[in-house]
mmCIF file of C-alpha atoms in Angstrom:
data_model
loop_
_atom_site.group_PDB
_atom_site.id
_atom_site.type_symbol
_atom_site.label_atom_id
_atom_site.label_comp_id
_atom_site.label_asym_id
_atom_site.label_seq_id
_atom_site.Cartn_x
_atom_site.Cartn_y
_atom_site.Cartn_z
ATOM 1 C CA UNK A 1 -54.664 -171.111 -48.683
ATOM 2 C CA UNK A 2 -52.449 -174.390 -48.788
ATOM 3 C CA UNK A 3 -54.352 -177.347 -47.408
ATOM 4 C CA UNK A 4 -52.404 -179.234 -44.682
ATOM 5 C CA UNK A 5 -52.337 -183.053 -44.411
ATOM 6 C CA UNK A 6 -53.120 -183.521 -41.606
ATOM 7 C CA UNK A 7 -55.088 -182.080 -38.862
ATOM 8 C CA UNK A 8 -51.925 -181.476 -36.358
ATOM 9 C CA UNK A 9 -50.062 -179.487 -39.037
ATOM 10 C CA UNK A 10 -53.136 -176.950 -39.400
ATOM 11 C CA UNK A 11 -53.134 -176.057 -35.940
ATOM 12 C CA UNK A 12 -49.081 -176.004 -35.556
ATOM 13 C CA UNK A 13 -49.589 -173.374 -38.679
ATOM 14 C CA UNK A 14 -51.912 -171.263 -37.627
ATOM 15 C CA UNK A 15 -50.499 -171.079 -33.581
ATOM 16 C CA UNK A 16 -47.094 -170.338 -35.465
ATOM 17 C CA UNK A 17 -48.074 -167.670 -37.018
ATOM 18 C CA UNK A 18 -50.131 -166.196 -34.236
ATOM 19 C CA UNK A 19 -47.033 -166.451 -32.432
ATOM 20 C CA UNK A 20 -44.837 -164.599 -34.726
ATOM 21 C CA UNK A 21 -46.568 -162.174 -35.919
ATOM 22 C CA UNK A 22 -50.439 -161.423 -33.774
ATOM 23 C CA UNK A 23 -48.868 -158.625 -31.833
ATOM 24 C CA UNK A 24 -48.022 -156.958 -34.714
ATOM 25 C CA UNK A 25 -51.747 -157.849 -36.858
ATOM 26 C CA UNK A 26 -53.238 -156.434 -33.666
ATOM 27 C CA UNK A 27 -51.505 -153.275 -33.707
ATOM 28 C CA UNK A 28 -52.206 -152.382 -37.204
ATOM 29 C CA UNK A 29 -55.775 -152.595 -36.881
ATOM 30 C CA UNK A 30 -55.749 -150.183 -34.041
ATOM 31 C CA UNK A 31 -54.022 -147.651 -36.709
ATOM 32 C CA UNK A 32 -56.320 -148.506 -39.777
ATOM 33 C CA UNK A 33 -59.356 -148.283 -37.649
ATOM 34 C CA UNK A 34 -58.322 -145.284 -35.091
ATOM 35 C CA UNK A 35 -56.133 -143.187 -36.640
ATOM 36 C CA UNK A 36 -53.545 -140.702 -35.108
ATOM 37 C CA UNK A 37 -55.908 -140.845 -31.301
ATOM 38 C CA UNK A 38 -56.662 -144.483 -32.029
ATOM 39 C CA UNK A 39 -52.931 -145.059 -31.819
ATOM 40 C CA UNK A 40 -52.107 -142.967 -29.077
ATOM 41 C CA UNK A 41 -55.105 -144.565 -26.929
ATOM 42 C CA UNK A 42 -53.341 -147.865 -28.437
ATOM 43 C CA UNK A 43 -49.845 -147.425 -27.117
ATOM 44 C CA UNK A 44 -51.096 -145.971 -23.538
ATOM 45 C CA UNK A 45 -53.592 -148.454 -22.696
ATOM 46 C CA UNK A 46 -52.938 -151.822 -24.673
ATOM 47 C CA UNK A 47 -49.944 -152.340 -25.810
ATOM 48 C CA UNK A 48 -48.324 -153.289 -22.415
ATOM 49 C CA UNK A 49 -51.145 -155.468 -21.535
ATOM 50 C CA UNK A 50 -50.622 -157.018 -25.086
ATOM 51 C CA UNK A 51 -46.603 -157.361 -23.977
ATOM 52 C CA UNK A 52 -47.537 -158.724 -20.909
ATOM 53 C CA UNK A 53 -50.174 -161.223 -22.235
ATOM 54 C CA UNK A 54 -47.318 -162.391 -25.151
ATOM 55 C CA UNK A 55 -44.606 -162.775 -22.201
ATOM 56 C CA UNK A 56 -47.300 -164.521 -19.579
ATOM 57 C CA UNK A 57 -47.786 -166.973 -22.750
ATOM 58 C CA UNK A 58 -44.437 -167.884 -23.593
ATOM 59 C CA UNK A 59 -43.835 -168.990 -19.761
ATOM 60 C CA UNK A 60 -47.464 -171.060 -20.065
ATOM 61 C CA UNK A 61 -46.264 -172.241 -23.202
ATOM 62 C CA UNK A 62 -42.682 -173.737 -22.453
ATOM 63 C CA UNK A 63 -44.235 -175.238 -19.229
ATOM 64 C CA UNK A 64 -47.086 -177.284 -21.191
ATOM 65 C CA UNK A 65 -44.365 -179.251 -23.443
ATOM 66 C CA UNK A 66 -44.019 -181.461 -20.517
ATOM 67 C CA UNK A 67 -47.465 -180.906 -18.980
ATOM 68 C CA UNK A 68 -47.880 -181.344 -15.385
ATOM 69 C CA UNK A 69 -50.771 -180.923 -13.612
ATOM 70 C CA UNK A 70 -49.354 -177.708 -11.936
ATOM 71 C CA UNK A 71 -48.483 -176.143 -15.517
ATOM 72 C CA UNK A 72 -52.186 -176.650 -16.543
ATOM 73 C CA UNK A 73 -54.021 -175.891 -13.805
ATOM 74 C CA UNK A 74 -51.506 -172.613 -14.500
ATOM 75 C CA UNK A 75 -52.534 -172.431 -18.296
ATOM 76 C CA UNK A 76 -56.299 -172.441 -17.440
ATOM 77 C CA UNK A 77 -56.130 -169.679 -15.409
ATOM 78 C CA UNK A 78 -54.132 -167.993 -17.538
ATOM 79 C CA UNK A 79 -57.370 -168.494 -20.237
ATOM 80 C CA UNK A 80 -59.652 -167.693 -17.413
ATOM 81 C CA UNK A 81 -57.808 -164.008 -17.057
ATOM 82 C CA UNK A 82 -56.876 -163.366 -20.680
ATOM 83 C CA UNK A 83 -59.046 -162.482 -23.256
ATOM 84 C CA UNK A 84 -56.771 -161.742 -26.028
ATOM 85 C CA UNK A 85 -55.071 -163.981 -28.535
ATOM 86 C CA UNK A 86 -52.964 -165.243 -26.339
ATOM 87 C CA UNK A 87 -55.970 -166.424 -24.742
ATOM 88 C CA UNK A 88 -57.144 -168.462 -27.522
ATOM 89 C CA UNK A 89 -53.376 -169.684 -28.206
ATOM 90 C CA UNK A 90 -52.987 -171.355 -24.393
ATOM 91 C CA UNK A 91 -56.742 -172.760 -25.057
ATOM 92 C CA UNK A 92 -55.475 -174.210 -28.091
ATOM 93 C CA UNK A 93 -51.995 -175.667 -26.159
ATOM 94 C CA UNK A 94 -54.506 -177.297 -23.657
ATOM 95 C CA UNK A 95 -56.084 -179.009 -26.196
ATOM 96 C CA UNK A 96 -53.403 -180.138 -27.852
ATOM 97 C CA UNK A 97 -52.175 -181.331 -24.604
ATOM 98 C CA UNK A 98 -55.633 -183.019 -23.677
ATOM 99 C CA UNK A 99 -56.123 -184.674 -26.984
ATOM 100 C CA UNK A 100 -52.234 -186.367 -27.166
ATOM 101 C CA UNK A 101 -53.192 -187.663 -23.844
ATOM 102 C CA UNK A 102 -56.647 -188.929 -25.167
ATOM 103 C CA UNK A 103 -58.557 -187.057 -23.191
ATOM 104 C CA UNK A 104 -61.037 -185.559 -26.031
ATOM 105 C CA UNK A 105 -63.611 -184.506 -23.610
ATOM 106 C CA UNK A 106 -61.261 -181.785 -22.144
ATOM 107 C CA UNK A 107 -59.581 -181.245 -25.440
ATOM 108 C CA UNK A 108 -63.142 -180.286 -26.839
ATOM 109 C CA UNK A 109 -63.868 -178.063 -23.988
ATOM 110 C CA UNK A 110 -60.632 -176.151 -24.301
ATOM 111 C CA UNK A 111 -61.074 -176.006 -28.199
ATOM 112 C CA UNK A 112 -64.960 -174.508 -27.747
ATOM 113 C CA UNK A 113 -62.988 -172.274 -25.164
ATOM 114 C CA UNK A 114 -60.502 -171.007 -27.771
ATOM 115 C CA UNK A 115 -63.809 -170.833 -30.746
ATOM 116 C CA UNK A 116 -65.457 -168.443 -28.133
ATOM 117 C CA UNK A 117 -63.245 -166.248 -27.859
ATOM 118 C CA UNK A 118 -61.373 -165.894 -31.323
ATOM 119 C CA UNK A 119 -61.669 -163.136 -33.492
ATOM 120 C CA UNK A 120 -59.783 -163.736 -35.952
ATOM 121 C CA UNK A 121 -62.293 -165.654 -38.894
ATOM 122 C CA UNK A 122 -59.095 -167.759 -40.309
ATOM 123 C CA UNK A 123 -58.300 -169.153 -37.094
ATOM 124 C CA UNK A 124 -61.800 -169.603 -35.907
ATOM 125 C CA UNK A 125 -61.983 -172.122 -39.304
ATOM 126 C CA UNK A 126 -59.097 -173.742 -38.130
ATOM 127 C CA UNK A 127 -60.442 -174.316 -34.710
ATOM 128 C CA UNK A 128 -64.038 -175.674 -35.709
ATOM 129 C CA UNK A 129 -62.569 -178.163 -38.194
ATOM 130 C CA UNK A 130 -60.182 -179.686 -35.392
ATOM 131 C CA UNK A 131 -63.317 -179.039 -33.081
ATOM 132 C CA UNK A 132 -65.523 -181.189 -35.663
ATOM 133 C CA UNK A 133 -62.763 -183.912 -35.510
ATOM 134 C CA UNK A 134 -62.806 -184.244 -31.516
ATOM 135 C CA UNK A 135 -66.670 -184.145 -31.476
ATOM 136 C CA UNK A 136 -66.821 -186.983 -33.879
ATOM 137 C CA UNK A 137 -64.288 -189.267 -32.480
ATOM 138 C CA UNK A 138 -66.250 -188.663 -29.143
ATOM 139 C CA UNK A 139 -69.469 -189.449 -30.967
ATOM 140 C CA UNK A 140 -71.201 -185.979 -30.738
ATOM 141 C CA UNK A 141 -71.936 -186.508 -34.307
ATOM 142 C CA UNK A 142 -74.777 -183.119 -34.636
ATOM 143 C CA UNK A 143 -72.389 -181.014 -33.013
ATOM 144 C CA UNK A 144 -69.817 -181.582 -35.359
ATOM 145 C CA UNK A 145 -71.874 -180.941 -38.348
ATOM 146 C CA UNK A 146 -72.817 -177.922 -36.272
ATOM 147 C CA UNK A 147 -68.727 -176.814 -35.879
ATOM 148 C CA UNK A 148 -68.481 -177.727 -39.700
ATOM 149 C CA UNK A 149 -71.209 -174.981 -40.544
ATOM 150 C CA UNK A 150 -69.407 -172.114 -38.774
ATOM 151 C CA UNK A 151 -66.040 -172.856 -41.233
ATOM 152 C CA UNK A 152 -66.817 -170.162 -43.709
ATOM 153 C CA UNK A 153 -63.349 -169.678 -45.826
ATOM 154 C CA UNK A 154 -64.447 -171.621 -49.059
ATOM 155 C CA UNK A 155 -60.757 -172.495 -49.295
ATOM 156 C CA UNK A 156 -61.426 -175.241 -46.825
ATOM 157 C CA UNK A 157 -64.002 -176.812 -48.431
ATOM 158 C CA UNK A 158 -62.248 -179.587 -49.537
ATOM 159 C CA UNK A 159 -61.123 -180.407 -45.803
ATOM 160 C CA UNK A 160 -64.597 -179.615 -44.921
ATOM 161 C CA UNK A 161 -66.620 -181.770 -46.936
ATOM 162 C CA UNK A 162 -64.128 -184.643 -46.298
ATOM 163 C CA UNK A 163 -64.413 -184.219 -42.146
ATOM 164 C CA UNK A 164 -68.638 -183.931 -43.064
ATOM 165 C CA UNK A 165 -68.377 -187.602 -45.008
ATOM 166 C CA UNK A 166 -66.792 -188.765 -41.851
ATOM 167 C CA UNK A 167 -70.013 -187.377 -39.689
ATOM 168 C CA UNK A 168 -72.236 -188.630 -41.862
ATOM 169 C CA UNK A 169 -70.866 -192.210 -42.533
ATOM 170 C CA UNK A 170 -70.304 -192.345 -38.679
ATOM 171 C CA UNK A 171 -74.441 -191.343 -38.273
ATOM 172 C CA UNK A 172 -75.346 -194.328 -41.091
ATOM 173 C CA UNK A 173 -76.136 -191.994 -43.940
ATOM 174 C CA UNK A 174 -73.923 -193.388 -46.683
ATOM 175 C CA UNK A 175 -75.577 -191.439 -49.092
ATOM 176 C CA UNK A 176 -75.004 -188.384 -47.676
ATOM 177 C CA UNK A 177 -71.459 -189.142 -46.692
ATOM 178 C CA UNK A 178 -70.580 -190.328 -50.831
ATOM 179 C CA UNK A 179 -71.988 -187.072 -51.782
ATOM 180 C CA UNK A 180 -69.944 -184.983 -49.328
ATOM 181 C CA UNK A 181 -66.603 -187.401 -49.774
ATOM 182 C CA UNK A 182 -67.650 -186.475 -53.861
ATOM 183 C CA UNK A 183 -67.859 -182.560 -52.827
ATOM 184 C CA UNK A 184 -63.869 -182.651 -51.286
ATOM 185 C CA UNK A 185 -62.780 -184.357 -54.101
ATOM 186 C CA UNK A 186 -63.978 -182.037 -56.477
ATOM 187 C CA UNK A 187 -62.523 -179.052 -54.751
ATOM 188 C CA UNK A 188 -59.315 -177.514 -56.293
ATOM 189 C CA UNK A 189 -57.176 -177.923 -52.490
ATOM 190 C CA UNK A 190 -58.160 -181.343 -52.338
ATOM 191 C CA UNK A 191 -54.704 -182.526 -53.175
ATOM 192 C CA UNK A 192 -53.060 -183.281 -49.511
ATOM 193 C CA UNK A 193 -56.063 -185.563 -48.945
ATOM 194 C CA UNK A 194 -57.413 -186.973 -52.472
ATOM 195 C CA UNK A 195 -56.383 -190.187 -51.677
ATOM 196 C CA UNK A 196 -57.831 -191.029 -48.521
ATOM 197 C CA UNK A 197 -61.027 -189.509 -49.528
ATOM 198 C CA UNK A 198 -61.241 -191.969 -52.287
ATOM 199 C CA UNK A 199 -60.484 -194.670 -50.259
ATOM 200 C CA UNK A 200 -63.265 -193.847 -48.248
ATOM 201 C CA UNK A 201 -65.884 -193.259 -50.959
ATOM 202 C CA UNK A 202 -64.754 -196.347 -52.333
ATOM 203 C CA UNK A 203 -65.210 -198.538 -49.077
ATOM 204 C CA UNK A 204 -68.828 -196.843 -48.756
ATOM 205 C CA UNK A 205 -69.494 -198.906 -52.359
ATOM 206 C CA UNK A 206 -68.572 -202.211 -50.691
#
């Protein structure tokens, strides 16, 4: 899994590909799991909701690139009433929304929103590690070493470990935060952020 640089092109990735192509990951795990009925059942009773969830998104979607409060009082009720992917995806557009606007305490809300409801264990890594990032620039230090715990894809450790040194310097334990900045840096997909890890380590020595 390629390690993004930064924390904005993660999310962008993973909603992107959600996007193109969750309708159609959905789908084929009602065949593998339900066979020839499973399908049938599928097509009768989910797929149109599934169409109609994918279309109600779009609209939600094109209306949050220049938020109003109309288009996300809108979007959360759209959450409130869909409990799908395209759930998780307008949970994930409200933060994104929230947090450009600076306002981390609703952009954590609506990212613990979308981590609720996700089912999908790639995207639920991506969502705790940009949920540990708003719950440490809002100073909820424990819960974002709790959100770092629940990232189980050892391809992110690197990212992991890096976001953890940030917790840890933030809570006063320099020695903890070295040895986690030490842990990213010696992980294989610690390339996009090498440097700034070692800039950190290397300020926790001064």
């Amino acid at each position: 899994m390629e390690i993004y640089g930064t924390e904005n092109e993660q999310v962008d990735a993973i909603k992107q590909f959600f996007k193109s192509y969750g309708l159609t990951i959905i789908l084929s795990i009602a065949v593998a799991c339900g066979g020839l009925y499973g399908w049938k059942y599928w097509q009768s009773h989910k797929e149109n909701r599934l169409q109609e969830s994918a279309t109600s998104f779009a609209t939600v979607n094109e209306a949050l690139t220049k938020p109003t409060p109309e288009s996300i009082a809108a979007a959360e009720k759209f959450v409130t009433d869909t409990n799908d992917i395209y759930g998780v995806l307008a949970s994930l557009e409200l933060a994104q929304v929230a947090i450009e606007s600076n306002d981390l305490v609703n952009g954590e809300r609506h990212l613990t929103a979308a981590a609720s409801k996700v089912q999908n264990d790639a995207f639920a890594d991506m969502l705790n590690l940009r949920l540990a990032r708003v719950q440490l620039a809002l100073d909820k230090t424990d819960a974002a070493l709790i959100s770092l715990e629940k990232v189980k894809n050892t391809a992110w450790n690197g990212m992991k470990n890096y976001i953890r040194g940030d917790v840890l310097a933030k809570k006063g334990d320099n020695t903890g935060a070295a040895a986690a900045y030490r842990s990213a840096l010696s992980d294989e997909n610690a390339g996009a952020i090498r440097s700034l890890v070692e800039l950190k380590l290397n300020n926790l020595s001064n």
